[in-house]
PDB file of C-alpha atoms in Angstrom:
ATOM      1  CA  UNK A 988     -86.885 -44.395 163.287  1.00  0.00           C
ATOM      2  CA  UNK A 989     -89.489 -42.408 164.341  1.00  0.00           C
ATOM      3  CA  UNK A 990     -90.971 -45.000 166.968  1.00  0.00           C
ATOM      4  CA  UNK A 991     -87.505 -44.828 168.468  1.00  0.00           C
ATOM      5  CA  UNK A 992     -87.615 -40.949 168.969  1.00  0.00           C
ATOM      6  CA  UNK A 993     -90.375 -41.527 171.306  1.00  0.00           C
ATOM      7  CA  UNK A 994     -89.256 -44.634 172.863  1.00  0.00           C
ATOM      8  CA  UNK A 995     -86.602 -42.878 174.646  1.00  0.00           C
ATOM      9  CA  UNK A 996     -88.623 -40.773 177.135  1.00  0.00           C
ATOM     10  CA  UNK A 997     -90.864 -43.148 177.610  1.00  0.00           C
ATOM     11  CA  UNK A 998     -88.977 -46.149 178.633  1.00  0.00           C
ATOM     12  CA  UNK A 999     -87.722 -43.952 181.711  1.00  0.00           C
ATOM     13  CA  UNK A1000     -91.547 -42.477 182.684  1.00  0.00           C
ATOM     14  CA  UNK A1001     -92.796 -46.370 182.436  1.00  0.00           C
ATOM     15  CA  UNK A1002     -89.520 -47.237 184.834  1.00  0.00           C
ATOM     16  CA  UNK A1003     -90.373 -44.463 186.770  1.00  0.00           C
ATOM     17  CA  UNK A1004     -94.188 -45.164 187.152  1.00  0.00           C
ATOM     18  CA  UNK A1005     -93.302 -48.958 187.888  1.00  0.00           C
ATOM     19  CA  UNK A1006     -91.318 -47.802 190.690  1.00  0.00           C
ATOM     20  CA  UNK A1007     -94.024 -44.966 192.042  1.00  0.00           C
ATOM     21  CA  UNK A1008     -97.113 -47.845 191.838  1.00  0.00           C
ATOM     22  CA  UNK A1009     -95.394 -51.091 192.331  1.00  0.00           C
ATOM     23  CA  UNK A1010     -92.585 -50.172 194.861  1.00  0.00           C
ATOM     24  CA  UNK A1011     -94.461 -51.257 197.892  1.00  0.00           C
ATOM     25  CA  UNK A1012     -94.671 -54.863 196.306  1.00  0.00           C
ATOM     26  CA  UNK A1013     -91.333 -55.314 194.647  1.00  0.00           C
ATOM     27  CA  UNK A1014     -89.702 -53.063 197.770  1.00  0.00           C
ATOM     28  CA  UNK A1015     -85.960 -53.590 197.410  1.00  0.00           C
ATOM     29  CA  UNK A1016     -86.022 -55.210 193.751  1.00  0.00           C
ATOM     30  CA  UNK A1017     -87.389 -52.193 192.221  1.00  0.00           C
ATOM     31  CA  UNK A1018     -84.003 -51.597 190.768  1.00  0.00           C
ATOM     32  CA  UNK A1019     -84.403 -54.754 188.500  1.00  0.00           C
ATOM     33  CA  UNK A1020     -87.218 -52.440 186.489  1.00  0.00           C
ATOM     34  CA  UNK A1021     -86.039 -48.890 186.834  1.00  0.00           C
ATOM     35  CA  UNK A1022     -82.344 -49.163 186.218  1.00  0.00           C
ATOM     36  CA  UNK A1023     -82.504 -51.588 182.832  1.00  0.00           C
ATOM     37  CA  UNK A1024     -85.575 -48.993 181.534  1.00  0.00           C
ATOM     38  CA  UNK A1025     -82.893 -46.489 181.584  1.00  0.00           C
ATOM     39  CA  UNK A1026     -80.081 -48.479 180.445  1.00  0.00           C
ATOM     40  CA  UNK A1027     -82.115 -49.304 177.650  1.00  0.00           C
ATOM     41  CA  UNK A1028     -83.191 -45.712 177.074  1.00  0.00           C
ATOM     42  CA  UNK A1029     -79.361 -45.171 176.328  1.00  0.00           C
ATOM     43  CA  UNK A1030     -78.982 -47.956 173.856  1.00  0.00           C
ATOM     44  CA  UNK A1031     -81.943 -46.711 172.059  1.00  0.00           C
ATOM     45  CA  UNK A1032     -80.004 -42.691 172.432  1.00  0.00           C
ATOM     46  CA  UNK A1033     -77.326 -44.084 171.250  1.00  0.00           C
ATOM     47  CA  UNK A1034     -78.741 -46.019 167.825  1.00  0.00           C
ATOM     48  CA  UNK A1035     -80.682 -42.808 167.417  1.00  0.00           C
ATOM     49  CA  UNK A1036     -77.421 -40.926 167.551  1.00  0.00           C
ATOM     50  CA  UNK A1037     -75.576 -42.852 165.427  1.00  0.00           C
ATOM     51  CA  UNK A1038     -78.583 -42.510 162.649  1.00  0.00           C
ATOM     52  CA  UNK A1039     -78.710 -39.040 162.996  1.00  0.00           C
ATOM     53  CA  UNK A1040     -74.690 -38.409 163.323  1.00  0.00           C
ATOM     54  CA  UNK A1041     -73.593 -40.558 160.176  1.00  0.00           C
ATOM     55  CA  UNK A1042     -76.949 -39.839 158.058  1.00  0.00           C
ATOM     56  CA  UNK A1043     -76.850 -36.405 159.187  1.00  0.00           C
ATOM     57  CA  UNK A1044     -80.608 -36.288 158.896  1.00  0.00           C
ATOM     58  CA  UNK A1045     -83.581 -34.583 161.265  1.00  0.00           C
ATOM     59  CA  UNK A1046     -85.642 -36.955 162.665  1.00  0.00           C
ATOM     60  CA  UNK A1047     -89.174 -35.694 163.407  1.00  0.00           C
ATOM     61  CA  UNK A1048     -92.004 -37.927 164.832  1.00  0.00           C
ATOM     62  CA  UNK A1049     -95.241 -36.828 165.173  1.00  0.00           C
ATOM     63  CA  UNK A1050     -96.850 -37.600 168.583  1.00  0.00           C
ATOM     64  CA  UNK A1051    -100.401 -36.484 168.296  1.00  0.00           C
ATOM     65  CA  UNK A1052    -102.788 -33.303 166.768  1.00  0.00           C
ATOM     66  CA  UNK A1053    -102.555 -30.900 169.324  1.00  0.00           C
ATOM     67  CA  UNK A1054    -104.723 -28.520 167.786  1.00  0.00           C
ATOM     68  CA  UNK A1055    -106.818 -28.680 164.155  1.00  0.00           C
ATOM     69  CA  UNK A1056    -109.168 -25.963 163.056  1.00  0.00           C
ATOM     70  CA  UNK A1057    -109.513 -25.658 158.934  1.00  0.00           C
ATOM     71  CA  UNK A1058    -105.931 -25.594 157.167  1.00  0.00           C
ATOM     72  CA  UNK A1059    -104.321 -24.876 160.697  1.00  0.00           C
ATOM     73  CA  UNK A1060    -102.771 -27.630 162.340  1.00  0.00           C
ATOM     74  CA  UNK A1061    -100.426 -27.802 165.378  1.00  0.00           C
ATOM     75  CA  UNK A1062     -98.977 -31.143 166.250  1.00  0.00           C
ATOM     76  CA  UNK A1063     -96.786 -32.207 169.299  1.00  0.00           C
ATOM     77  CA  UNK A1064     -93.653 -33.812 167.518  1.00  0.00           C
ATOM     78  CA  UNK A1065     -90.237 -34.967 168.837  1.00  0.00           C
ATOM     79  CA  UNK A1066     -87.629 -33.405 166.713  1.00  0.00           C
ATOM     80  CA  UNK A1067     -84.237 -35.216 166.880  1.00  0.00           C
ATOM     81  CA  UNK A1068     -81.220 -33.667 165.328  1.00  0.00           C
ATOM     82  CA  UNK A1069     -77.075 -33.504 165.762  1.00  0.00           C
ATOM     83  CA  UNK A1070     -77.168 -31.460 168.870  1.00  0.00           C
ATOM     84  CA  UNK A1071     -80.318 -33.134 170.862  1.00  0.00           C
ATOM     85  CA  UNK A1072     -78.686 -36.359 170.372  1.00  0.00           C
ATOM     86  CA  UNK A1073     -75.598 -35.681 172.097  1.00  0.00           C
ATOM     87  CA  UNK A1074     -77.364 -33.836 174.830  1.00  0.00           C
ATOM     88  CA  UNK A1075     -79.380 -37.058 175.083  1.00  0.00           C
ATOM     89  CA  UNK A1076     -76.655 -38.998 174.939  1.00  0.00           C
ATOM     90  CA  UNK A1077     -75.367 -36.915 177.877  1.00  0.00           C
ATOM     91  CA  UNK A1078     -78.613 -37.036 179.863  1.00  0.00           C
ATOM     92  CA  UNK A1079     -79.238 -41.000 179.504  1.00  0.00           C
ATOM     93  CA  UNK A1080     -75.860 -42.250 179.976  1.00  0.00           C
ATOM     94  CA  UNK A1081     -75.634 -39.991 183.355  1.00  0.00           C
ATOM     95  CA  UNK A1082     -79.145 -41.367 184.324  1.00  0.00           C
ATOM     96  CA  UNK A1083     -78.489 -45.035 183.790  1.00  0.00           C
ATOM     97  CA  UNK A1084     -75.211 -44.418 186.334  1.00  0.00           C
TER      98      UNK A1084
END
């Protein structure tokens, strides 16, 4: 579950920099990449929501150590929880129109 939580941002940035580098050579087909990464940014929202709705658990994934010095660590996670899933739900499903 955790690889999913950071799926969905990134299948829209790799849609997104498909488009920005490779839009002069696909020119009017760059739809066929940018609008299905989105699309499937939903369906991914949308099995995360579910998960997190019914199970009514947090999901938390841990990108990378952002900082480390002794004991003290601060890590750049991707928390997922009731409300962030319906606002994501909200902000794919708009996107992918």
């Amino acid at each position: 579950m955790t690889a999913l939580v950071w799926t969905i941002p990134a299948l829209p940035l790799a849609g997104a920099l498909v488009s920005l580098f490779g839009g002069r050579r696909l020119g009017r087909r760059v739809h066929w990449v940018a609008v299905p990464a989105v699309a499937l940014a939903f369906g991914f929202a949308l099995a995360a929501f579910l998960r997190v709705w019914v199970g009514g658990e947090t999901v938390t994934g841990v990108l990378f150590e952002w900082v480390v010095a002794g004991t003290f660590r601060a890590p750049v996670t991707l928390q997922l929880d009731q409300l962030s899933a319906v606002m994501l739900l909200v902000v794919t499903g708009v996107g992918s129109l």
